[in-house]
Amino acid sequence: QKEVEQNSGPLSVPEGAIASLNCTYSDRVSQSFFWYRQYSGKSPELIMSIYSNGDKEDGRFTAQLNKASQYVSLLIRDSQPSDSATYLCAVFGNQFYFGTGTSLTVIP
Amino acid sequence: NAGVTQTPKFQVLKTGQSMTLQCAQDMNHNSMYWYRQDPGMGLRLIYYSASEGTTDKGEVPNGYNVSRLNKREFSLRLESAAPSQTSVYFCASSEFIGQEAFFGQGTRLTVV
């Protein structure tokens, strides 16, 4: 079982819609959770961090964490074509683990 | 403010050659990391340094060595390169271990 699992996609949404990205993790003692965006051929770029249960909003992005279910998600509201990228979920327990990423395409 | 800087950006090695990938950060961060990224495998941690003077193995350390030269610099060495080490290598840093990490632009390494 992988430490961090993501649906690889591809996920396609129309412009202006909500994109929902999901991630599960296996280590119950994980403390810190992150979402990164990676454009093709570029380095990962931090979008959000979340450390406690509940929702955290930053602009069009909302991260949701449920430690009991070992689940973290990212919602992107009013999706734009520039949001088309691969989204990486990262979890820190005793070290960092990344998921393999979900490819998102926003269709104009 | 450059953030995290990696050199070189591209490198081709022959099997058995050695090389060192350099990483420097100017954010006064305590923790630094080396990852490799392969298609379908995601980012995997090779080594990390929680603070100056310490280094620890990550998920895939075999075939690599690291040196935390000072607070700013963290290098990754391949002593005898193998084709399986063909990958994109990323250095990252965070203020403290487990906090938000910021990545360099990556080094694309090909071993032939």
XYZ file of C-alpha atoms in Angstrom:
220
model
C 0.000 0.000 0.000
C 1.331 3.400 -0.940
C 1.716 5.996 1.764
C -0.253 8.588 -0.210
C -2.821 7.719 -2.871
C -4.392 9.986 -5.453
C -6.619 9.299 -8.412
C -4.295 9.864 -11.374
C -7.114 11.199 -13.533
C -7.204 12.807 -15.933
C -9.897 15.011 -14.480
C -11.611 17.387 -16.884
C -13.910 20.227 -15.816
C -15.417 23.122 -17.776
C -14.206 26.638 -17.123
C -15.988 28.169 -14.139
C -16.815 24.814 -12.538
C -15.544 23.393 -9.249
C -12.703 20.898 -9.469
C -12.437 18.392 -6.625
C -9.171 16.573 -5.986
C -8.830 13.833 -3.403
C -6.035 12.168 -1.476
C -5.844 9.419 1.140
C -2.886 8.545 3.337
C -1.936 5.516 5.376
C 0.104 6.843 8.326
C -2.251 7.778 11.168
C 0.399 9.911 12.879
C 0.755 12.235 9.888
C 0.800 15.838 11.035
C 1.104 18.112 8.031
C -0.633 18.082 4.682
C 0.115 20.029 1.525
C -1.158 20.558 -1.994
C 1.254 21.419 -4.787
C 0.599 22.333 -8.406
C 3.049 21.232 -11.079
C 2.961 22.399 -14.675
C 4.560 20.119 -17.258
C 8.348 20.413 -17.160
C 8.297 22.704 -14.123
C 8.899 22.281 -10.412
C 6.123 21.786 -7.827
C 4.601 25.002 -6.529
C 2.970 25.146 -3.088
C -0.750 25.987 -3.138
C -2.001 25.184 0.352
C -0.967 23.691 3.650
C -3.345 22.336 6.292
C -2.491 21.030 9.720
C -5.792 20.540 11.574
C -9.163 18.991 10.820
C -11.638 21.076 8.875
C -11.511 23.481 5.994
C -8.940 26.097 5.060
C -9.701 28.610 2.343
C -7.284 30.726 0.301
C -8.838 32.594 -2.599
C -10.372 30.099 -5.022
C -8.773 27.151 -3.206
C -10.153 25.229 -0.225
C -8.286 22.396 1.467
C -10.242 19.957 3.613
C -8.722 17.569 6.141
C -10.339 14.642 7.927
C -7.758 12.849 10.048
C -10.217 10.207 11.269
C -10.837 9.132 7.676
C -7.208 9.831 6.679
C -8.455 11.967 3.829
C -7.450 15.343 2.454
C -9.015 17.147 -0.489
C -8.579 20.291 -2.560
C -11.455 22.210 -4.110
C -10.796 24.734 -6.847
C -13.705 27.103 -7.403
C -14.285 29.022 -10.647
C -11.721 26.843 -12.423
C -9.644 28.588 -15.073
C -7.702 27.151 -18.024
C -4.538 28.281 -16.217
C -5.400 25.791 -13.452
C -4.692 22.950 -15.900
C -1.775 21.120 -14.279
C -0.931 18.100 -12.158
C -1.848 18.452 -8.488
C 0.317 16.694 -5.936
C -0.774 15.774 -2.442
C 2.026 15.622 0.168
C 1.895 14.287 3.702
C 4.433 14.598 6.501
C 4.548 12.072 9.355
C 8.126 11.016 10.047
C 9.142 12.149 6.562
C 7.521 13.587 3.453
C 5.526 11.370 1.115
C 3.974 12.536 -2.139
C 1.148 11.079 -4.158
C 1.661 10.461 -7.858
C -0.576 13.398 -8.726
C -3.908 14.074 -10.400
C -3.893 15.632 -13.849
C -6.501 18.387 -14.184
C -7.651 19.895 -17.459
C -9.955 22.929 -17.437
C -11.813 23.185 -20.714
C -12.535 26.739 -21.974
C 15.523 36.706 -3.712
C 16.227 33.559 -5.759
C 14.683 30.983 -3.370
C 16.128 27.525 -4.085
C 18.760 27.299 -6.815
C 19.962 24.034 -8.336
C 22.898 23.439 -10.641
C 23.190 22.096 -13.245
C 19.802 22.179 -14.986
C 20.668 19.365 -17.382
C 23.326 16.653 -17.298
C 24.172 13.550 -19.294
C 26.433 10.974 -17.650
C 27.893 7.708 -18.774
C 27.306 4.645 -16.619
C 29.886 4.553 -13.826
C 30.670 8.276 -13.863
C 30.238 10.363 -10.743
C 28.775 13.795 -10.252
C 27.477 16.169 -7.606
C 24.226 18.101 -7.832
C 24.365 21.411 -6.039
C 21.544 23.132 -4.177
C 21.514 26.453 -2.357
C 18.713 28.370 -0.657
C 18.625 31.988 0.437
C 15.525 31.841 2.663
C 17.436 31.047 5.875
C 15.645 27.705 6.057
C 16.811 25.032 8.455
C 15.631 21.940 6.559
C 16.564 20.802 3.075
C 15.533 17.843 0.932
C 16.481 15.951 -2.207
C 13.796 14.234 -4.292
C 13.694 12.360 -7.531
C 10.657 12.347 -9.815
C 9.976 9.542 -12.238
C 6.920 9.009 -14.472
C 4.235 7.106 -12.605
C 6.243 7.103 -9.361
C 5.716 10.628 -8.176
C 8.210 12.494 -6.025
C 10.298 10.255 -3.793
C 12.513 11.495 -0.992
C 16.175 10.512 -1.335
C 17.783 12.248 1.662
C 16.953 15.136 3.888
C 18.666 17.390 6.391
C 16.451 18.532 9.230
C 19.030 21.079 10.336
C 22.621 22.060 9.659
C 24.906 19.209 10.657
C 22.339 16.418 10.279
C 21.333 14.204 7.368
C 18.910 11.283 7.176
C 17.865 8.723 4.618
C 14.559 9.052 2.869
C 12.573 6.534 0.886
C 15.138 5.799 -1.863
C 18.702 6.543 -0.603
C 20.622 3.703 -2.285
C 23.276 4.900 -4.733
C 23.375 8.445 -3.336
C 25.257 10.419 -0.734
C 24.604 13.909 0.575
C 26.498 16.687 2.300
C 24.989 19.582 4.225
C 27.856 21.957 3.578
C 26.383 24.808 5.637
C 22.929 26.197 6.362
C 22.472 27.351 2.761
C 23.856 24.431 0.774
C 22.918 20.768 0.434
C 24.589 18.643 -2.240
C 23.679 15.242 -3.681
C 26.399 12.951 -5.001
C 26.131 9.997 -7.349
C 29.328 7.989 -6.909
C 28.805 5.557 -9.788
C 25.863 6.527 -11.949
C 23.497 3.849 -13.243
C 20.781 4.094 -15.925
C 18.191 3.564 -13.145
C 19.238 6.960 -11.785
C 17.953 8.713 -14.897
C 15.393 11.076 -13.430
C 14.500 14.653 -12.612
C 16.026 15.694 -9.300
C 14.513 18.388 -7.133
C 15.957 20.119 -4.122
C 13.589 21.741 -1.634
C 13.817 23.625 1.627
C 11.528 24.499 4.525
C 11.921 26.663 7.595
C 11.689 23.620 9.826
C 11.200 19.909 9.160
C 7.649 19.057 8.101
C 6.654 22.592 7.198
C 5.866 24.112 3.810
C 8.633 23.220 1.403
C 9.733 25.255 -1.613
C 11.325 23.638 -4.607
C 14.184 24.463 -6.927
C 13.780 24.351 -10.688
C 15.092 20.793 -10.981
C 17.974 18.953 -12.632
C 17.206 16.638 -15.531
C 19.775 13.827 -15.386
C 20.230 11.176 -18.040
C 22.567 8.225 -17.491
C 23.482 6.357 -20.667
